[in-house]
Coordinates of C-alpha atoms in Angstrom, one line a residue:
Chain A
M135 CA 0.0 0.0 0.0
N136 CA 1.4 3.4 -0.9
R137 CA 2.1 6.0 1.8
P138 CA -0.6 8.6 0.8
L139 CA -3.3 5.9 0.8
A140 CA -2.1 4.6 4.1
L141 CA -2.3 8.1 5.6
V142 CA -5.7 8.8 4.3
L143 CA -7.0 5.5 5.7
L144 CA -5.4 6.5 9.0
V145 CA -7.3 9.8 8.8
I146 CA -10.6 7.9 8.2
A147 CA -9.9 5.4 11.0
L148 CA -8.9 8.2 13.4
A149 CA -12.0 10.2 12.5
G150 CA -14.2 7.1 13.1
G151 CA -12.4 6.3 16.3
V152 CA -12.8 9.8 17.6
A153 CA -16.5 9.7 16.9
L154 CA -17.1 6.3 18.4
L155 CA -14.7 6.4 21.4
P156 CA -16.8 8.6 23.7
G157 CA -19.8 6.3 23.1
L158 CA -17.7 3.3 24.1
L159 CA -16.3 5.0 27.2
F160 CA -19.6 6.4 28.3
P161 CA -22.3 3.9 27.2
G162 CA -25.8 5.1 27.5
V163 CA -24.9 8.8 28.0
D164 CA -26.8 11.0 25.6
F165 CA -24.6 13.8 24.3
E166 CA -27.1 16.4 23.2
G167 CA -26.2 18.3 20.1
A168 CA -24.8 21.8 20.5
D169 CA -27.4 23.1 18.1
D170 CA -30.2 21.8 20.3
R171 CA -28.7 23.5 23.3
A172 CA -28.3 26.7 21.3
S173 CA -31.9 26.5 20.3
E174 CA -32.9 26.0 24.0
A175 CA -30.8 29.0 24.9
A176 CA -32.6 31.1 22.1
E177 CA -36.0 30.1 23.5
A178 CA -34.9 31.0 27.0
L179 CA -33.7 34.4 25.8
S180 CA -36.8 35.0 23.8
P181 CA -39.7 32.8 25.2
E182 CA -42.3 34.2 22.8
F183 CA -40.3 33.2 19.7
E184 CA -41.1 30.0 17.9
P185 CA -39.4 28.7 14.7
W186 CA -41.3 30.4 11.9
V187 CA -40.7 27.6 9.4
N188 CA -40.0 23.9 9.6
L189 CA -38.5 22.7 6.4
P190 CA -37.8 20.4 4.8
A191 CA -40.0 17.3 5.1
T192 CA -37.2 15.0 4.0
G193 CA -35.4 15.0 7.4
P194 CA -34.9 11.8 9.2
A195 CA -37.9 10.6 11.2
T196 CA -36.1 8.8 14.0
E197 CA -32.7 8.9 15.6
D198 CA -31.7 5.6 14.0
S199 CA -32.5 6.9 10.6
E200 CA -30.6 10.1 11.3
A201 CA -27.5 8.1 12.4
F202 CA -27.9 6.0 9.2
R203 CA -28.0 9.1 7.0
F204 CA -24.9 10.5 8.8
L205 CA -23.2 7.2 8.2
I206 CA -24.0 7.4 4.5
Q207 CA -22.6 10.8 4.4
G208 CA -19.4 9.7 6.1
V209 CA -18.9 6.7 4.0
A210 CA -19.6 8.7 0.7
G211 CA -17.0 11.2 1.9
A212 CA -14.5 8.6 2.8
G213 CA -14.9 6.8 -0.4
L214 CA -14.6 9.9 -2.5
L215 CA -11.5 10.9 -0.5
V216 CA -9.8 7.6 -1.0
L217 CA -10.6 7.7 -4.8
C218 CA -9.3 11.2 -5.2
V219 CA -6.1 10.5 -3.3
L220 CA -5.4 7.3 -5.4
L221 CA -5.9 9.3 -8.6
L222 CA -3.8 12.3 -7.3
T223 CA -1.0 10.0 -6.2
R224 CA -0.9 8.4 -9.7
R225 CA -1.1 11.8 -11.5
G226 CA 1.5 13.3 -9.2
R227 CA 4.1 11.1 -10.7
P228 CA 5.9 12.2 -13.8
P229 CA 5.2 10.5 -17.2
G230 CA 7.1 7.3 -17.7
D231 CA 7.1 6.4 -13.9
P232 CA 5.7 3.0 -13.6
G233 CA 3.8 4.1 -10.5
R234 CA 1.8 6.5 -12.7
T235 CA -0.3 3.7 -14.0
A236 CA -0.2 1.5 -10.9
A237 CA -0.2 3.5 -7.7
S238 CA 2.0 1.3 -5.6
G239 CA 5.2 1.5 -3.6
S240 CA 6.1 4.1 -1.1
G241 CA 4.5 7.0 -3.0
R242 CA 7.7 9.0 -2.7
E243 CA 9.8 7.7 -5.6
G244 CA 7.6 9.3 -8.3
A245 CA 6.7 12.5 -6.5
A246 CA 6.6 15.6 -8.6
P247 CA 9.3 18.2 -8.2
S248 CA 9.0 20.2 -5.0
S249 CA 8.4 23.5 -6.9
P250 CA 7.0 23.0 -10.3
P251 CA 7.1 26.1 -12.4
P252 CA 3.7 27.7 -12.9
R253 CA 2.1 27.4 -16.2
P254 CA 2.8 30.5 -18.3
Chain B
M1248 CA -23.9 21.7 14.3
H1249 CA -25.5 24.7 12.6
I1250 CA -28.2 27.2 13.2
M1251 CA -31.5 25.2 13.0
E1252 CA -34.3 25.8 10.6
G1253 CA -36.5 28.7 11.5
Y1254 CA -34.4 29.9 14.4
L1255 CA -33.3 33.1 12.7
P1256 CA -36.0 35.8 12.2
P1257 CA -37.0 36.2 8.6
L1258 CA -35.2 39.6 8.3
H1259 CA -32.0 38.1 9.7
A1260 CA -32.3 35.0 7.5
A1261 CA -32.6 37.2 4.4
A1262 CA -29.8 39.5 5.4
W1263 CA -27.4 36.6 6.0
T1264 CA -28.4 35.0 2.7
M1265 CA -27.7 38.3 0.9
A1266 CA -24.4 38.6 2.6
A1267 CA -23.4 35.1 1.6
A1268 CA -24.6 35.2 -2.0
P1269 CA -21.6 37.2 -3.4
F1270 CA -19.2 34.8 -1.9
V1271 CA -21.0 31.9 -3.5
V1272 CA -21.0 33.6 -6.9
H1273 CA -17.3 34.5 -6.5
G1274 CA -16.6 30.9 -5.5
C1275 CA -18.4 29.5 -8.6
R1276 CA -16.4 31.7 -10.8
K1277 CA -13.2 30.6 -9.1
V1278 CA -14.1 27.0 -9.6
V1279 CA -14.8 27.5 -13.3
Q1280 CA -11.6 29.5 -13.7
T1281 CA -9.5 26.9 -11.9
L1282 CA -10.9 24.0 -13.8
R1283 CA -10.5 25.8 -17.1
Q1284 CA -6.8 26.7 -16.3
E1285 CA -6.0 23.3 -14.7
P1286 CA -8.5 20.5 -15.4
E1287 CA -6.6 18.1 -13.1
A1288 CA -7.4 20.4 -10.2
R1289 CA -10.8 18.7 -10.1
L1290 CA -9.2 15.9 -8.0
L1291 CA -8.0 18.4 -5.4
L1292 CA -11.5 19.9 -5.4
G1293 CA -13.0 16.4 -5.0
A1294 CA -10.6 15.6 -2.2
S1295 CA -11.4 18.9 -0.4
G1296 CA -15.1 18.4 -0.8
A1297 CA -14.9 14.7 0.3
F1298 CA -12.9 15.7 3.4
C1299 CA -15.5 18.3 4.3
F1300 CA -18.2 15.8 3.7
L1301 CA -16.5 13.1 5.8
L1302 CA -15.6 15.3 8.7
S1303 CA -19.0 17.2 9.0
S1304 CA -20.7 13.8 9.2
L1305 CA -19.0 13.0 12.5
K1306 CA -21.1 13.9 15.6
I1307 CA -18.5 13.9 18.3
P1308 CA -19.2 14.2 22.0
S1309 CA -17.3 17.0 23.7
V1310 CA -17.0 18.8 26.9
A1311 CA -20.0 19.9 28.9
G1312 CA -21.9 16.8 27.7
S1313 CA -22.8 18.1 24.4
S1314 CA -21.8 17.1 20.9
S1315 CA -20.8 18.8 17.7
H1316 CA -19.0 18.1 14.5
P1317 CA -15.8 19.2 12.7
T1318 CA -16.2 21.3 9.7
G1319 CA -13.5 20.0 7.4
V1320 CA -13.2 23.3 5.5
G1321 CA -9.6 24.0 6.5
L1322 CA -8.1 21.5 4.2
G1323 CA -10.0 22.8 1.1
A1324 CA -9.2 26.4 2.1
L1325 CA -5.5 25.5 2.0
L1326 CA -5.5 23.4 -1.1
V1327 CA -8.0 25.2 -3.5
G1328 CA -8.4 28.5 -1.8
P1329 CA -11.0 30.0 0.6
P1330 CA -13.4 31.3 -2.2
V1331 CA -13.9 27.8 -3.5
M1332 CA -15.0 26.6 -0.1
A1333 CA -18.0 28.8 -0.2
V1334 CA -19.3 26.4 -3.0
L1335 CA -18.1 23.1 -1.4
G1336 CA -19.3 24.1 2.1
G1337 CA -22.6 25.2 0.5
I1338 CA -23.0 21.7 -1.0
V1339 CA -22.4 20.0 2.3
L1340 CA -24.8 22.4 4.1
L1341 CA -27.5 21.9 1.5
F1342 CA -27.1 18.1 1.8
Q1343 CA -27.4 18.2 5.6
A1344 CA -30.3 20.6 5.4
L1345 CA -32.3 18.6 3.0
F1346 CA -31.6 15.1 4.1
L1347 CA -30.4 15.3 7.8
A1348 CA -32.5 18.2 9.1
H1349 CA -29.3 19.8 10.3
G1350 CA -29.2 23.4 9.6
G1351 CA -31.9 24.5 7.4
L1352 CA -32.8 26.2 4.1
T1353 CA -33.9 29.5 5.8
T1354 CA -30.6 29.5 7.8
L1355 CA -28.5 28.3 4.9
G1356 CA -27.1 31.8 4.2
A1357 CA -26.1 32.3 7.8
N1358 CA -24.5 28.9 8.1
L1359 CA -22.8 29.4 4.8
L1360 CA -21.3 32.6 5.9
S1361 CA -19.9 30.9 9.0
M1362 CA -18.8 27.6 7.7
G1363 CA -18.2 28.3 4.0
V1364 CA -16.7 31.9 4.3
A1365 CA -15.5 32.8 7.8
G1366 CA -13.9 29.3 8.6
P1367 CA -11.9 29.0 5.3
W1368 CA -10.7 32.6 5.4
V1369 CA -9.6 32.3 9.0
A1370 CA -7.9 29.1 8.1
W1371 CA -6.1 30.6 5.2
W1372 CA -4.9 33.7 7.2
S1373 CA -3.8 31.5 10.1
L1374 CA -1.6 29.4 7.9
H1375 CA 0.0 32.4 6.4
A1376 CA 0.5 34.0 9.8
V1377 CA 2.2 30.9 11.2
R1378 CA 4.3 30.5 8.1
G1379 CA 5.1 34.2 8.1
M1380 CA 6.4 33.8 11.7
G1381 CA 8.6 31.0 10.6
G1382 CA 6.4 28.1 11.7
S1383 CA 6.6 24.8 10.0
R1384 CA 4.1 23.6 7.4
R1385 CA 2.6 21.2 9.9
A1386 CA 2.2 23.8 12.6
G1387 CA 0.6 26.1 10.0
V1388 CA -1.8 23.5 8.8
F1389 CA -2.7 22.5 12.4
A1390 CA -3.4 26.2 13.4
A1391 CA -5.3 26.8 10.2
A1392 CA -7.7 23.9 10.5
T1393 CA -8.1 24.3 14.3
L1394 CA -8.8 28.1 14.2
G1395 CA -10.9 27.8 11.0
S1396 CA -13.1 25.2 12.6
L1397 CA -13.4 27.4 15.8
A1398 CA -14.1 30.5 13.9
T1399 CA -17.1 28.9 12.2
Y1400 CA -18.8 28.4 15.6
V1401 CA -17.7 31.8 16.9
V1402 CA -19.4 33.5 14.0
A1403 CA -22.5 31.2 14.4
S1404 CA -22.7 32.4 18.1
V1405 CA -22.5 36.0 17.0
Q1406 CA -25.2 35.4 14.4
L1407 CA -27.5 33.9 17.0
A1408 CA -26.6 36.7 19.5
L1409 CA -27.7 39.3 17.0
A1410 CA -31.0 37.5 16.6
Y1411 CA -31.5 36.9 20.4
P1412 CA -29.9 39.7 22.4
D1413 CA -29.8 39.2 26.1
P1414 CA -32.5 41.4 27.8
L1415 CA -29.9 42.5 30.4
H1416 CA -26.5 42.3 28.8
G1417 CA -27.5 42.9 25.1
V1418 CA -25.8 41.3 22.1
V1419 CA -22.4 40.8 24.0
G1420 CA -24.0 38.9 26.9
S1421 CA -26.0 36.7 24.4
A1422 CA -22.8 36.1 22.3
L1423 CA -21.1 34.8 25.5
T1424 CA -24.1 32.5 26.1
F1425 CA -24.1 31.1 22.6
G1426 CA -20.2 31.0 22.5
G1427 CA -20.3 29.0 25.8
I1428 CA -22.4 26.5 24.0
F1429 CA -21.1 26.4 20.5
A1430 CA -17.5 27.5 20.7
L1431 CA -16.6 25.8 24.0
T1432 CA -18.0 22.5 22.7
Q1433 CA -16.0 23.0 19.6
V1434 CA -12.5 23.6 21.2
P1435 CA -11.6 19.9 21.6
I1436 CA -13.2 19.0 18.3
S1437 CA -11.3 21.7 16.5
L1438 CA -8.0 20.4 17.9
V1439 CA -8.9 16.9 16.6
E1440 CA -9.8 18.4 13.2
G1441 CA -6.4 20.2 13.2
M1442 CA -4.6 16.9 13.7
L1443 CA -6.6 15.1 11.1
T1444 CA -6.0 17.8 8.6
V1445 CA -2.3 17.7 9.2
V1446 CA -2.3 13.9 8.4
A1447 CA -4.5 14.5 5.3
V1448 CA -2.1 17.1 4.0
E1449 CA 0.9 14.9 4.7
A1450 CA -0.8 12.2 2.7
L1451 CA -1.3 14.6 -0.3
V1452 CA 2.3 15.9 0.0
A1453 CA 3.6 12.3 0.1
G1454 CA 1.8 11.6 -3.2
G1455 CA 3.3 14.8 -4.8
A1456 CA -0.2 16.1 -5.3
V1457 CA 0.1 19.4 -3.4
A1458 CA 3.5 20.3 -4.7
R1459 CA 2.2 19.8 -8.2
F1460 CA -0.9 21.9 -7.9
A1461 CA -0.1 24.5 -5.3
A1462 CA 2.0 26.7 -7.5
R1463 CA -0.5 26.5 -10.3
L1464 CA -3.5 27.5 -8.2
G1465 CA -2.3 31.0 -7.6
A1466 CA 0.3 30.7 -4.8
G1467 CA 4.0 30.3 -4.7
P1468 CA 5.5 27.5 -2.7
A1469 CA 6.9 29.5 0.1
S1470 CA 5.6 33.1 0.0
P1471 CA 2.3 33.5 -1.8
P1472 CA 1.4 36.9 -3.1
A1473 CA -1.0 38.9 -1.0
G1474 CA -4.6 38.7 -2.1
A1475 CA -4.1 35.6 -4.2
P1476 CA -5.4 32.8 -2.0
G1477 CA -5.5 29.4 -3.4
G1478 CA -2.6 27.2 -2.4
L1479 CA -0.5 25.6 0.3
P1480 CA 2.6 27.6 1.0
G1481 CA 5.6 25.5 1.7
S1482 CA 4.0 22.5 0.3
G1483 CA 6.9 21.9 -1.9
S1484 CA 9.6 23.0 0.4
G1485 CA 9.5 19.9 2.5
S1486 CA 9.8 22.0 5.6
S1487 CA 7.8 20.5 8.4

């Protein structure tokens, strides 16, 4: 596995770990969203105010479906990130470098020059 | 976590939307211009958007028993420039407003101004400030992503404070209240985002991607010209 891909997978693993770890350390504890708390504070500051609109109707109905949609967003982001890094790694190599067509190895040997001249 | 649907009075919602609109238009023009000049930059755009998409999906518990999420806008601001992040951040916010009921359509302008404009620009300025003081690339990227994320929520706190001034202490008192909720929750999350962004940048540098594109996207490798955001200074120098 090349180094960039390994690092990106590390980012994704760390991100997932950071999101999951508190739940594992404190099972059953409900960490209320900061936006919910902010909404409560707004209502406390202005008791007569009520949200004047409630859109859209496509929002998640339950907490489980909300978590599922967030999961889809995260997986889509992670997948696209891995794909882009793989393609970037391949294209970052100069023409003729075997790694340009098969992104493998350390990821360093075919790296572009440190300061490529700007296109005129 | 963003300002929720309907929680900004109509006048405020309209004002923030009008304030955000020019940044989105400018960002769209930058995207078109960048892709026209350098078609391969679409991969950096994709990676920046994907990183933003990934990080903003993470609901992370934080101090005071509340949770929030990273913004992920710092990486894109450094790679493709802050103007472009108004577009990428807008896409993420629109997705979350439509499908996750986070944020909202009426508050899209306000949320866009905080996450798609303020955060990326603070990130970009932070990077250049750290680099200007002789800091390493990693230190600059860490500061940029951390402060950019934090700035997003500070701006959101001010936006809410303007809509809900404290009866006794006015807008300042209200800003402190909302800041205590949003910004305080965000401090550890922003630090995590800073670390993740450093690793992501290192991944791109290791692949030669940043060095290849940074100079072409409007900024020199070490000392970008003032007023020309759009690259990662020092990306090619190897200093870290």
